[in-house]
Short mmCIF file of C-alpha atoms (C1' of nucleotides) in Angstrom, two decimals:
data_model
loop_
_atom_site.label_atom_id
_atom_site.label_comp_id
_atom_site.label_asym_id
_atom_site.label_seq_id
_atom_site.Cartn_x
_atom_site.Cartn_y
_atom_site.Cartn_z
CA MET A 1 11.91 -8.20 -22.46
CA GLU A 2 13.91 -5.22 -23.61
CA ARG A 3 14.26 -4.17 -27.20
CA ILE A 4 17.63 -4.91 -28.79
CA LEU A 5 19.14 -3.24 -31.82
CA ILE A 6 19.20 -5.04 -35.11
CA LYS A 7 22.99 -4.87 -35.42
CA ASP A 8 23.29 -6.85 -32.17
CA THR A 9 21.23 -9.80 -33.41
CA VAL A 10 24.26 -11.43 -35.06
CA ASP A 11 25.59 -12.39 -31.61
CA LYS A 12 22.25 -13.63 -30.34
CA VAL A 13 21.73 -16.85 -32.29
CA GLY A 14 19.28 -19.05 -30.40
CA ASP A 15 18.03 -16.19 -28.22
CA LYS A 16 14.52 -14.87 -27.99
CA VAL A 17 14.60 -11.11 -28.62
CA ILE A 18 12.42 -8.09 -29.37
CA VAL A 19 13.36 -5.76 -32.20
CA LYS A 20 11.57 -2.55 -33.12
CA GLY A 21 11.70 -0.47 -36.24
CA TRP A 22 10.24 0.23 -39.67
CA VAL A 23 9.16 -2.23 -42.34
CA HIS A 24 11.86 -1.58 -44.94
CA ALA A 25 10.66 -4.15 -47.47
CA ARG A 26 8.35 -7.14 -47.64
CA ARG A 27 8.61 -10.19 -49.84
CA ASP A 28 5.41 -12.22 -49.74
CA HIS A 29 5.82 -15.76 -51.09
CA GLY A 30 2.33 -16.93 -50.29
CA LYS A 31 3.07 -19.35 -47.45
CA LEU A 32 6.28 -17.58 -46.50
CA ILE A 33 6.74 -13.88 -45.86
CA PHE A 34 10.03 -12.05 -45.45
CA ILE A 35 10.17 -8.63 -43.85
CA ASP A 36 13.30 -6.51 -43.83
CA LEU A 37 13.11 -4.57 -40.60
CA ARG A 38 15.07 -1.33 -40.30
CA ASP A 39 16.15 0.46 -37.16
CA ARG A 40 18.83 3.09 -36.55
CA GLY A 41 21.54 0.48 -36.77
CA GLY A 42 20.69 -1.59 -39.80
CA LEU A 43 18.48 -4.16 -41.50
CA LEU A 44 17.31 -7.57 -40.38
CA GLN A 45 15.35 -10.24 -42.24
CA VAL A 46 12.32 -11.46 -40.33
CA VAL A 47 10.55 -14.66 -41.44
CA PHE A 48 6.89 -15.60 -41.04
CA TRP A 49 5.74 -19.14 -41.93
CA GLY A 50 2.24 -19.88 -43.12
CA GLY A 51 2.38 -23.36 -41.65
CA GLY A 52 2.71 -22.06 -38.10
CA ASP A 53 0.64 -19.55 -36.15
CA THR A 54 -2.18 -18.60 -38.56
CA LYS A 55 -3.17 -15.49 -36.62
CA LEU A 56 0.40 -14.23 -36.67
CA PHE A 57 0.68 -14.99 -40.38
CA LYS A 58 -2.55 -13.10 -41.16
CA GLN A 59 -1.13 -10.14 -39.25
CA ALA A 60 2.09 -10.30 -41.24
CA GLU A 61 0.10 -10.20 -44.49
CA GLU A 62 -1.20 -6.78 -43.41
CA LEU A 63 2.28 -5.27 -43.13
CA ARG A 64 3.24 -2.53 -45.56
CA SER A 65 6.29 -0.35 -46.16
CA GLU A 66 7.24 1.97 -43.31
CA PHE A 67 4.87 0.49 -40.73
CA VAL A 68 6.42 0.78 -37.29
CA VAL A 69 6.45 -2.60 -35.57
CA ALA A 70 7.77 -4.55 -32.63
CA ILE A 71 8.64 -8.14 -33.44
CA THR A 72 9.42 -10.85 -30.94
CA GLY A 73 11.17 -13.94 -32.19
CA THR A 74 14.14 -16.23 -32.05
CA VAL A 75 17.36 -15.33 -33.82
CA GLN A 76 18.44 -18.23 -35.99
CA LYS A 77 21.45 -18.94 -38.14
CA ARG A 78 20.73 -18.97 -41.86
CA GLN A 79 21.62 -22.03 -43.91
CA ASP A 80 24.79 -21.53 -45.95
CA ASN A 81 22.93 -21.09 -49.23
CA GLN A 82 20.63 -18.49 -47.66
CA ILE A 83 23.31 -16.13 -46.37
CA ASN A 84 23.13 -12.59 -47.72
CA PRO A 85 26.70 -11.27 -47.99
CA ASP A 86 25.48 -7.71 -48.62
CA LEU A 87 23.87 -7.42 -45.19
CA PRO A 88 25.82 -7.10 -41.92
CA THR A 89 23.14 -9.30 -40.34
CA GLY A 90 23.11 -11.56 -43.41
CA THR A 91 24.14 -14.69 -41.52
CA VAL A 92 21.07 -14.61 -39.28
CA GLU A 93 17.33 -13.99 -39.43
CA LEU A 94 14.53 -13.60 -36.95
CA ALA A 95 11.88 -16.32 -36.78
CA ALA A 96 8.86 -14.22 -35.81
CA GLU A 97 6.70 -15.34 -32.91
CA LYS A 98 4.82 -12.18 -32.11
CA LEU A 99 4.08 -9.04 -34.10
CA GLU A 100 2.82 -5.74 -32.79
CA ILE A 101 1.91 -3.03 -35.27
CA ILE A 102 2.80 0.16 -33.39
CA SER A 103 2.05 2.64 -36.19
CA GLN A 104 0.59 2.14 -39.62
CA ALA A 105 1.99 4.17 -42.49
CA GLU A 106 0.53 5.54 -45.69
CA THR A 107 2.40 4.69 -48.85
CA PRO A 108 5.31 7.17 -48.86
CA PRO A 109 5.33 9.76 -51.68
CA PHE A 110 8.67 8.45 -52.89
CA GLU A 111 10.74 5.36 -52.38
CA ILE A 112 12.71 5.23 -49.16
CA ALA A 113 14.08 1.71 -49.17
CA ASP A 114 15.37 1.22 -52.70
CA SER A 115 18.57 3.12 -53.38
CA ASN A 116 18.68 1.74 -56.94
CA VAL A 117 15.68 3.83 -57.94
CA PRO A 118 16.35 7.41 -59.15
CA GLU A 119 16.16 9.98 -56.37
CA ALA A 120 12.92 11.96 -56.12
CA GLY A 121 12.93 15.67 -57.00
CA GLU A 122 14.03 18.12 -54.35
CA GLU A 123 10.65 19.79 -54.05
CA SER A 124 9.14 16.54 -52.91
CA ARG A 125 12.14 15.56 -50.80
CA LEU A 126 12.05 18.83 -48.87
CA LYS A 127 8.29 18.81 -48.37
CA TYR A 128 8.63 15.33 -46.84
CA ARG A 129 12.14 15.83 -45.46
CA TYR A 130 11.36 13.61 -42.46
CA LEU A 131 10.86 10.72 -44.91
CA ASP A 132 13.83 11.72 -47.06
CA LEU A 133 15.95 11.59 -43.91
CA ARG A 134 15.10 7.91 -43.50
CA ARG A 135 16.98 7.12 -46.68
CA ASP A 136 20.41 5.57 -46.47
CA LYS A 137 22.25 8.51 -47.98
CA MET A 138 20.73 11.10 -45.68
CA GLN A 139 21.21 8.92 -42.61
CA HIS A 140 24.85 8.57 -43.57
CA ASN A 141 25.42 12.28 -44.30
CA ILE A 142 23.73 13.58 -41.17
CA ARG A 143 25.35 10.97 -38.92
CA LEU A 144 28.77 11.72 -40.42
CA ARG A 145 28.16 15.39 -39.75
CA SER A 146 27.42 14.61 -36.13
CA ALA A 147 30.55 12.48 -35.85
CA PHE A 148 32.67 15.22 -37.44
CA VAL A 149 31.46 17.80 -34.95
CA GLN A 150 31.88 15.35 -32.08
CA LYS A 151 35.52 14.66 -33.01
CA CYS A 152 36.30 18.38 -33.32
CA ARG A 153 34.72 18.97 -29.92
CA GLU A 154 36.64 16.12 -28.32
CA TYR A 155 39.92 17.44 -29.66
CA LEU A 156 39.25 20.99 -28.56
CA PHE A 157 38.19 19.91 -25.07
CA SER A 158 41.37 17.84 -24.84
CA GLN A 159 43.34 21.02 -25.58
CA ASP A 160 41.71 23.01 -22.79
CA PHE A 161 39.20 24.92 -24.90
CA VAL A 162 35.94 26.19 -23.40
CA GLU A 163 32.69 25.94 -25.35
CA ILE A 164 30.76 29.18 -25.07
CA GLU A 165 27.56 30.28 -26.77
CA THR A 166 27.35 33.83 -28.08
CA PRO A 167 24.09 35.71 -28.72
CA LEU A 168 21.89 35.18 -31.75
CA LEU A 169 20.14 38.49 -31.27
CA THR A 170 22.82 41.07 -31.71
CA GLU A 171 23.85 44.29 -33.42
CA ALA A 172 23.76 44.88 -37.15
CA THR A 173 27.15 45.38 -38.77
CA PRO A 174 27.26 47.80 -41.68
CA GLU A 175 30.15 46.11 -43.46
CA GLY A 176 30.22 42.54 -44.68
CA SER A 177 27.11 40.84 -45.98
CA ARG A 178 23.49 41.85 -45.65
CA ASP A 179 22.10 41.29 -42.15
CA PHE A 180 19.08 39.22 -41.27
CA VAL A 181 17.13 41.49 -38.98
CA VAL A 182 14.63 40.89 -36.19
CA PRO A 183 12.26 43.62 -35.01
CA SER A 184 12.41 44.55 -31.36
CA ARG A 185 9.09 44.69 -29.50
CA LEU A 186 10.53 46.37 -26.42
CA ASN A 187 12.45 48.92 -28.48
CA GLN A 188 10.03 49.72 -31.24
CA GLY A 189 11.46 50.90 -34.51
CA LYS A 190 14.77 49.19 -33.68
CA PHE A 191 16.11 45.90 -34.96
CA TYR A 192 18.46 43.17 -33.88
CA ALA A 193 20.62 41.41 -36.43
CA LEU A 194 21.35 37.70 -36.48
CA PRO A 195 25.12 37.08 -36.41
CA GLN A 196 27.03 36.79 -39.68
CA SER A 197 29.68 35.22 -37.47
CA PRO A 198 30.53 35.36 -33.75
CA GLN A 199 33.67 37.36 -34.66
CA GLN A 200 33.32 40.25 -32.26
CA TYR A 201 31.94 38.23 -29.35
CA LYS A 202 34.73 35.70 -29.54
CA GLN A 203 37.30 38.48 -29.43
CA LEU A 204 35.50 39.91 -26.41
CA LEU A 205 35.79 36.45 -24.81
CA MET A 206 39.56 36.71 -25.24
CA ILE A 207 39.45 40.03 -23.44
CA GLY A 208 37.20 38.21 -20.96
CA GLY A 209 40.08 35.92 -20.05
CA PHE A 210 38.96 32.54 -21.43
CA GLU A 211 42.09 32.23 -23.62
CA ARG A 212 40.75 29.26 -25.56
CA TYR A 213 37.18 29.42 -26.87
CA PHE A 214 35.21 27.41 -29.36
CA GLN A 215 31.62 27.18 -30.46
CA ILE A 216 29.65 25.18 -32.97
CA ALA A 217 28.14 28.42 -34.20
CA ARG A 218 25.40 29.25 -36.65
CA ALA A 219 26.22 32.04 -39.04
CA ILE A 220 23.39 33.76 -40.87
CA ARG A 221 23.59 35.99 -43.92
CA ASP A 222 20.84 37.44 -46.06
CA GLU A 223 22.48 36.83 -49.42
CA ASP A 224 21.09 34.89 -52.37
CA PRO A 225 21.66 31.16 -51.88
CA ARG A 226 23.68 28.94 -54.21
CA ALA A 227 24.30 25.22 -54.51
CA ASP A 228 27.10 25.48 -51.94
CA ARG A 229 25.76 28.19 -49.65
CA GLY A 230 22.52 29.09 -47.93
CA PHE A 231 21.14 31.68 -45.51
CA GLU A 232 22.45 29.79 -42.53
CA HIS A 233 25.40 27.56 -42.05
CA THR A 234 27.38 26.21 -39.13
CA GLN A 235 31.00 26.78 -38.34
CA VAL A 236 33.47 25.35 -35.87
CA ASP A 237 34.47 28.73 -34.48
CA ILE A 238 37.76 28.95 -32.60
CA GLU A 239 39.71 31.75 -30.92
CA MET A 240 42.95 31.56 -28.91
CA SER A 241 44.95 34.05 -26.83
CA PHE A 242 48.72 34.52 -26.65
CA VAL A 243 49.21 32.95 -30.05
CA GLU A 244 50.80 33.71 -33.34
CA GLN A 245 49.79 32.55 -36.77
CA ASP A 246 51.63 29.23 -36.55
CA ASP A 247 50.04 28.36 -33.22
CA VAL A 248 46.52 28.62 -34.62
CA MET A 249 47.42 26.85 -37.85
CA ASN A 250 49.13 24.01 -35.98
CA THR A 251 46.23 23.55 -33.60
CA VAL A 252 43.67 23.49 -36.39
CA GLU A 253 45.83 21.20 -38.47
CA ALA A 254 46.17 18.72 -35.62
CA MET A 255 42.42 18.84 -35.00
CA MET A 256 41.55 18.27 -38.65
CA ILE A 257 43.99 15.38 -39.06
CA LYS A 258 42.79 13.67 -35.91
CA THR A 259 39.14 14.24 -36.80
CA VAL A 260 39.14 13.06 -40.39
CA GLU A 261 41.51 10.14 -39.77
CA SER A 262 39.31 8.90 -36.93
CA LEU A 263 36.41 9.00 -39.40
CA GLY A 264 38.30 6.74 -41.79
CA PHE A 265 39.70 9.32 -44.20
CA LYS A 266 43.28 9.72 -45.38
CA VAL A 267 45.23 12.98 -45.46
CA LYS A 268 47.44 13.37 -48.52
CA ASP A 269 50.19 15.60 -47.12
CA LYS A 270 51.19 16.01 -43.49
CA PRO A 271 51.98 18.63 -42.41
CA PHE A 272 49.64 20.55 -44.71
CA PRO A 273 51.58 22.33 -47.47
CA ARG A 274 51.59 26.11 -47.12
CA PHE A 275 51.43 28.60 -49.95
CA THR A 276 51.43 32.35 -49.82
CA TYR A 277 48.60 33.95 -51.74
CA ALA A 278 51.11 35.12 -54.34
CA GLU A 279 52.50 31.59 -54.74
CA ALA A 280 49.02 30.10 -55.01
CA MET A 281 47.98 32.59 -57.66
CA GLU A 282 51.13 31.93 -59.62
CA LYS A 283 50.97 28.17 -59.30
CA PHE A 284 47.22 27.51 -59.46
CA GLY A 285 45.74 30.79 -60.67
CA ALA A 286 43.40 30.78 -57.68
CA ASP A 287 43.44 30.91 -53.89
CA LYS A 288 41.49 27.62 -53.82
CA PHE A 289 43.00 24.62 -55.52
CA ASP A 290 43.06 20.85 -55.57
CA LEU A 291 46.37 19.16 -54.82
CA ARG A 292 45.13 15.69 -55.73
CA SER A 293 46.31 14.05 -58.95
CA GLY A 294 43.73 12.83 -61.42
CA GLU A 295 44.20 9.30 -60.13
CA GLU A 296 43.93 10.38 -56.49
CA LYS A 297 40.62 12.13 -57.16
CA LYS A 298 39.06 8.70 -57.68
CA ASP A 299 39.62 7.91 -54.00
CA PRO A 300 36.66 9.34 -52.10
CA LYS A 301 38.49 8.94 -48.79
CA LEU A 302 41.51 11.06 -49.70
CA LEU A 303 41.72 14.66 -48.51
CA ALA A 304 44.36 17.09 -49.74
CA TYR A 305 44.63 20.01 -47.35
CA ALA A 306 46.74 23.12 -47.80
CA TRP A 307 47.12 26.50 -46.18
CA VAL A 308 47.09 29.78 -48.04
CA TYR A 309 48.36 32.83 -46.20
CA LYS A 310 49.68 36.37 -46.70
CA PHE A 311 46.61 37.66 -48.50
CA PRO A 312 46.34 41.29 -49.56
CA PHE A 313 44.60 43.17 -46.76
CA PHE A 314 42.71 45.63 -48.97
CA GLU A 315 41.27 45.84 -52.44
CA LYS A 316 39.99 48.78 -54.45
CA THR A 317 36.28 49.48 -54.42
CA GLU A 318 34.35 50.55 -57.51
CA GLU A 319 34.27 54.06 -56.11
CA GLY A 320 38.06 54.14 -55.93
CA GLY A 321 38.33 53.71 -52.17
CA TRP A 322 39.56 50.68 -50.23
CA THR A 323 37.79 47.78 -48.62
CA PHE A 324 39.07 44.72 -46.78
CA THR A 325 39.44 41.45 -48.66
CA HIS A 326 38.75 39.05 -45.77
CA ASN A 327 38.33 40.45 -42.30
CA PRO A 328 38.70 44.00 -40.99
CA PHE A 329 39.58 42.76 -37.51
CA SER A 330 42.80 41.16 -38.71
CA MET A 331 46.34 42.22 -37.98
CA PRO A 332 48.57 43.02 -40.92
CA VAL A 333 51.73 40.93 -41.25
CA PRO A 334 54.31 42.42 -38.82
CA GLU A 335 56.49 43.89 -41.56
CA HIS A 336 53.54 45.91 -42.91
CA LEU A 337 52.25 47.25 -39.61
CA ASP A 338 53.97 50.61 -40.06
CA ASP A 339 52.53 50.98 -43.55
CA LEU A 340 49.05 50.40 -42.19
CA LEU A 341 49.45 52.86 -39.33
CA ASN A 342 50.88 55.46 -41.75
CA LYS A 343 48.51 54.46 -44.61
CA ASN A 344 51.39 53.98 -46.98
CA ASN A 345 51.55 51.50 -49.80
CA ILE A 346 48.02 50.27 -49.08
CA GLU A 347 47.69 47.95 -52.06
CA ASN A 348 50.76 46.01 -50.88
CA ILE A 349 49.79 45.57 -47.25
CA LEU A 350 49.37 41.88 -46.44
CA THR A 351 47.14 40.47 -43.73
CA THR A 352 47.73 37.61 -41.30
CA GLN A 353 44.66 35.92 -42.81
CA TYR A 354 45.06 32.20 -43.47
CA ASP A 355 42.66 29.98 -45.38
CA LEU A 356 42.44 26.22 -45.11
CA VAL A 357 41.86 24.66 -48.52
CA CYS A 358 40.74 21.08 -49.10
CA ASN A 359 40.18 19.30 -52.42
CA GLY A 360 39.59 22.58 -54.22
CA TYR A 361 37.26 24.14 -51.67
CA GLU A 362 37.81 26.65 -48.91
CA SER A 363 37.12 24.75 -45.74
CA GLY A 364 38.00 27.49 -43.28
CA GLY A 365 39.62 30.83 -42.71
CA GLY A 366 40.98 32.93 -39.89
CA SER A 367 43.60 35.42 -38.82
CA ILE A 368 45.54 36.97 -36.02
CA ARG A 369 43.43 39.89 -34.81
CA ALA A 370 44.30 43.49 -34.33
CA HIS A 371 44.25 43.72 -30.54
CA GLN A 372 45.37 47.31 -30.18
CA PRO A 373 42.79 50.03 -30.75
CA GLU A 374 44.99 52.11 -33.07
CA ILE A 375 45.51 49.21 -35.47
CA LEU A 376 41.81 48.44 -35.85
CA LYS A 377 41.15 52.15 -36.13
CA ALA A 378 43.75 52.47 -38.89
CA VAL A 379 41.99 49.72 -40.89
CA TYR A 380 38.74 51.65 -40.79
CA GLU A 381 40.50 54.89 -41.64
CA VAL A 382 42.01 53.27 -44.73
CA MET A 383 38.47 52.30 -45.70
CA GLY A 384 37.48 55.96 -45.48
CA TYR A 385 35.43 55.82 -42.28
CA SER A 386 35.05 59.10 -40.40
CA ALA A 387 35.93 59.19 -36.71
CA GLU A 388 32.22 59.25 -35.94
CA LYS A 389 31.42 56.29 -38.15
CA ILE A 390 34.30 54.27 -36.71
CA GLN A 391 32.95 54.96 -33.24
CA ASP A 392 29.50 53.85 -34.29
CA SER A 393 30.71 50.65 -36.01
CA VAL A 394 33.44 49.33 -33.75
CA GLY A 395 33.62 51.83 -30.88
CA HIS A 396 32.73 49.09 -28.42
CA MET A 397 35.71 47.02 -29.64
CA LEU A 398 38.09 49.98 -29.45
CA GLU A 399 36.84 50.61 -25.92
CA ALA A 400 37.22 46.97 -24.92
CA PHE A 401 40.76 46.81 -26.30
CA LYS A 402 41.82 49.47 -23.79
CA TYR A 403 41.54 47.16 -20.80
CA GLY A 404 44.39 44.72 -21.20
CA THR A 405 43.82 42.69 -24.35
CA PRO A 406 45.90 39.59 -24.99
CA PRO A 407 47.15 39.05 -28.52
CA HIS A 408 44.74 36.58 -30.09
CA GLY A 409 43.69 34.87 -33.27
CA GLY A 410 41.39 32.18 -34.48
CA ILE A 411 39.58 30.51 -37.31
CA ALA A 412 36.16 29.42 -38.48
CA LEU A 413 35.72 26.10 -40.28
CA GLY A 414 32.58 25.63 -42.34
CA VAL A 415 30.86 22.48 -41.16
CA GLU A 416 28.82 22.03 -44.35
CA ARG A 417 31.80 22.73 -46.60
CA ASN A 418 33.83 20.12 -44.78
CA LEU A 419 31.00 17.61 -44.90
CA MET A 420 30.62 18.20 -48.62
CA ASN A 421 34.23 17.16 -48.97
CA LEU A 422 33.78 14.13 -46.75
CA THR A 423 30.60 12.92 -48.47
CA GLY A 424 31.38 14.00 -52.03
CA GLU A 425 28.11 15.92 -52.17
CA SER A 426 28.03 19.03 -54.32
CA TYR A 427 24.94 20.54 -52.70
CA LEU A 428 24.97 22.10 -49.25
CA ARG A 429 21.41 20.92 -48.68
CA GLU A 430 22.52 17.28 -48.77
CA VAL A 431 24.43 17.72 -45.51
CA GLN A 432 21.77 19.76 -43.71
CA ALA A 433 18.81 18.10 -42.01
CA PHE A 434 16.27 20.80 -42.85
CA PRO A 435 17.57 23.09 -45.61
CA MET A 436 15.76 25.89 -47.40
CA THR A 437 14.86 26.26 -51.05
CA GLY A 438 16.61 28.82 -53.23
CA LYS A 439 13.87 31.33 -52.50
CA GLY A 440 14.19 30.91 -48.77
CA GLN A 441 11.24 28.58 -48.20
CA THR A 442 11.79 26.34 -45.20
CA ALA A 443 11.62 22.55 -45.52
CA VAL A 444 8.40 20.91 -44.30
CA MET A 445 7.14 24.09 -42.63
CA LYS A 446 5.92 27.12 -44.54
CA GLY A 447 8.20 29.92 -43.39
CA PRO A 448 8.41 32.76 -44.03
CA LYS A 449 4.79 33.71 -43.44
CA PRO A 450 2.98 37.03 -42.98
CA LEU A 451 2.30 38.19 -39.43
CA THR A 452 -1.17 39.11 -38.21
CA ASP A 453 -2.07 42.78 -37.86
CA ALA A 454 -2.03 42.31 -34.10
CA GLN A 455 1.54 41.00 -34.20
CA LEU A 456 2.66 43.80 -36.51
CA LYS A 457 1.16 46.39 -34.18
CA GLU A 458 2.80 44.81 -31.16
CA LEU A 459 6.16 45.07 -32.94
CA GLY A 460 5.53 48.64 -33.95
CA LEU A 461 5.69 47.71 -37.62
CA LYS A 462 2.15 48.85 -38.36
CA ILE A 463 0.57 51.99 -37.08
CA SER A 464 -3.18 52.29 -36.20
"C1'" G B 1 18.53 43.08 -59.96
"C1'" G B 2 19.79 39.81 -64.35
"C1'" G B 3 20.53 35.19 -67.40
"C1'" C B 4 19.61 29.96 -68.40
"C1'" U B 5 16.61 25.74 -67.45
"C1'" C B 6 12.72 22.29 -65.79
"C1'" G B 7 7.18 21.58 -64.39
"C1'" U B 8 3.31 15.11 -67.96
"C1'" A B 9 -0.29 9.22 -62.82
"C1'" G B 10 2.46 8.61 -56.00
"C1'" U B 11 7.95 8.73 -57.91
"C1'" G B 12 11.51 8.96 -62.11
"C1'" U B 13 11.08 9.76 -67.23
"C1'" A B 14 9.31 9.43 -72.77
"C1'" G B 15 6.11 11.93 -76.11
"C1'" C B 16 7.22 18.16 -78.67
"C1'" G B 17 0.89 20.22 -83.62
"C1'" G B 18 -3.31 15.16 -85.46
"C1'" U B 19 -6.36 7.94 -82.76
"C1'" U B 20 -7.64 5.80 -76.36
"C1'" A B 21 -0.84 10.36 -73.61
"C1'" A B 22 3.77 5.70 -73.33
"C1'" C B 23 7.55 3.14 -70.15
"C1'" A B 24 9.84 1.81 -65.41
"C1'" C B 25 9.29 1.75 -60.20
"C1'" G B 26 5.59 2.13 -56.56
"C1'" C B 27 0.30 1.01 -55.27
"C1'" C B 28 -4.20 -2.59 -55.26
"C1'" U B 29 -6.21 -7.86 -56.16
"C1'" C B 30 -5.12 -12.98 -56.97
"C1'" C B 31 -1.25 -17.01 -57.21
"C1'" C B 32 3.47 -18.58 -55.14
"C1'" U B 33 7.52 -22.24 -48.68
"C1'" G B 34 13.81 -19.48 -49.22
"C1'" U B 35 13.46 -14.57 -51.07
"C1'" C B 36 16.70 -10.48 -50.14
"C1'" A B 37 16.04 -4.97 -56.60
"C1'" C B 38 11.77 -12.24 -55.18
"C1'" G B 39 8.73 -14.16 -59.23
"C1'" G B 40 3.88 -14.77 -62.17
"C1'" A B 41 -1.19 -12.98 -63.78
"C1'" G B 42 -4.47 -8.98 -63.72
"C1'" G B 43 -5.96 -3.90 -62.27
"C1'" A B 44 -6.49 1.15 -60.65
"C1'" G B 45 -4.22 5.73 -61.13
"C1'" A B 46 -2.83 11.96 -65.39
"C1'" U B 47 -8.52 17.41 -66.88
"C1'" C B 48 0.14 17.12 -69.21
"C1'" G B 49 1.53 23.60 -62.90
"C1'" C B 50 -2.05 27.79 -63.78
"C1'" C B 51 -4.24 31.79 -67.08
"C1'" G B 52 -4.68 33.60 -71.86
"C1'" G B 53 -3.51 33.49 -77.22
"C1'" U B 54 -2.45 31.18 -82.25
"C1'" U B 55 -4.77 26.96 -84.97
"C1'" C B 56 -9.87 23.05 -87.97
"C1'" A B 57 -6.92 20.73 -83.95
"C1'" A B 58 -2.29 22.35 -78.33
"C1'" A B 59 0.89 18.16 -73.34
"C1'" U B 60 3.37 19.93 -77.90
"C1'" C B 61 3.75 26.69 -80.72
"C1'" C B 62 3.46 31.96 -78.48
"C1'" G B 63 2.70 35.43 -74.17
"C1'" G B 64 2.01 35.89 -69.07
"C1'" U B 65 2.01 33.83 -64.23
"C1'" C B 66 3.27 30.50 -60.14
"C1'" G B 67 6.76 26.87 -58.38
"C1'" G B 68 11.68 24.06 -58.51
"C1'" G B 69 16.93 24.05 -59.98
"C1'" C B 70 21.72 26.26 -61.77
"C1'" C B 71 24.61 30.59 -62.68
"C1'" C B 72 26.10 36.15 -62.76
"C1'" G B 73 25.69 40.22 -59.41
"C1'" C B 74 26.06 39.71 -54.11
"C1'" C B 75 28.35 36.55 -50.33
"C1'" A B 76 34.10 40.59 -44.22
#
RNA sequence: GGGCUCGUAGUGUAGCGGUUAACACGCCUCCCUGUCACGGAGGAGAUCGCCGGUUCAAAUCCGGUCGGGCCCGCCA
């Protein structure tokens, strides 16, 4: 007989079935034992009677929390007064006929089954993340994350996008955030960097003729973690050719609406309201804001999206020079292109950058890219780069742009940020399966660890 | 780089200079045929993160250290 899932037992009254899963709870009444069995789809009450098969009943008395078992039995309707309205399978129960203990389990270090008990501390939860993940909340968060990514993928495939993976071992970029570096064994004394984003590769894919690219991409930055950001995060990374700002915004907007609505959420305003950066600052005093009313904030299923666009391209550095505010690869707004090329009026140059805001958080950002070498070059010149330094930083992009580059633009949507909005969590770690601690210690495993002398020598990191 | 904060049975907390360190959940034993946060009786389990100092006396005060968390800086 084949195992069936617990959620399917409701339609199997009278049938003999096998279910497999974990012992979620046991209630021993002496001559009557109830077991709540948990599998990936839910909970089911299993009943053992002392008056029946004594060997089976003795076995059932041995069961403890989190044992993995296979139980054969007959699904029976519960009497009216025994129905549990809080359980999807609450109208039925399994009358056990055979019990196989597949794996015993030690008493877990914290409670998995009871969501009414205060949550264990994070230290313990991360050390035993595989047990923490069994809990209702984590199952829900991680499954919702999967569904979110699935819906985005489905939409993008339906719109003729191609999913392409870009390298993890790549070149360090001097600007932006601190790089995570990886020593090269074959090129001793040299280092790869892990990508802060697939920005340059996705633009090269536009030059490569794919026109519509996306990737569920990991982005890695060596900056001190916070509650809402860590070393690594995932983004839905998108780039499109032959588009203008509205084309990208409309595509992303349609994807987000379809995705979140299919997951049971409601979107407050459609189409998403749009504010220029100047309007947002005047109206909300910030470029991230929450459009929900106080009453609306009580609805956990309501999402208020908005676009912010026309950001300043540059801001002053402490040293009195200029640096970019969002993305150096962006195009300025058309009316400021001449100013950029002539380096006039720098503080007033606006970029085609657009940010997607949701419930007070930035959920994504993108821009139309500079696809002509002289525009990208001008950005770096404004930032005070010498010709040599420009060549070293983005020479490969300037070179690539020479060979017939379509106008293009895109966006990156933070998967964790979006999931935080969907779940109401305020910690990034609650929507990641295996997050790190604030000091960069991995969950369950003990990374980072020292290397052996032999490994260091092999990498050229230790002489003699 | 800096600031704040928390480390007490397996878990969550209380105790904040003076008996045997308390409570809840969990765990173990026994009882219980309709529970679903089952119930009842009993029990085990803590050198109070670590090192040092102050004191007649330290979980409690002080210094250091290790670990967790939050924030500033940083994060195209």
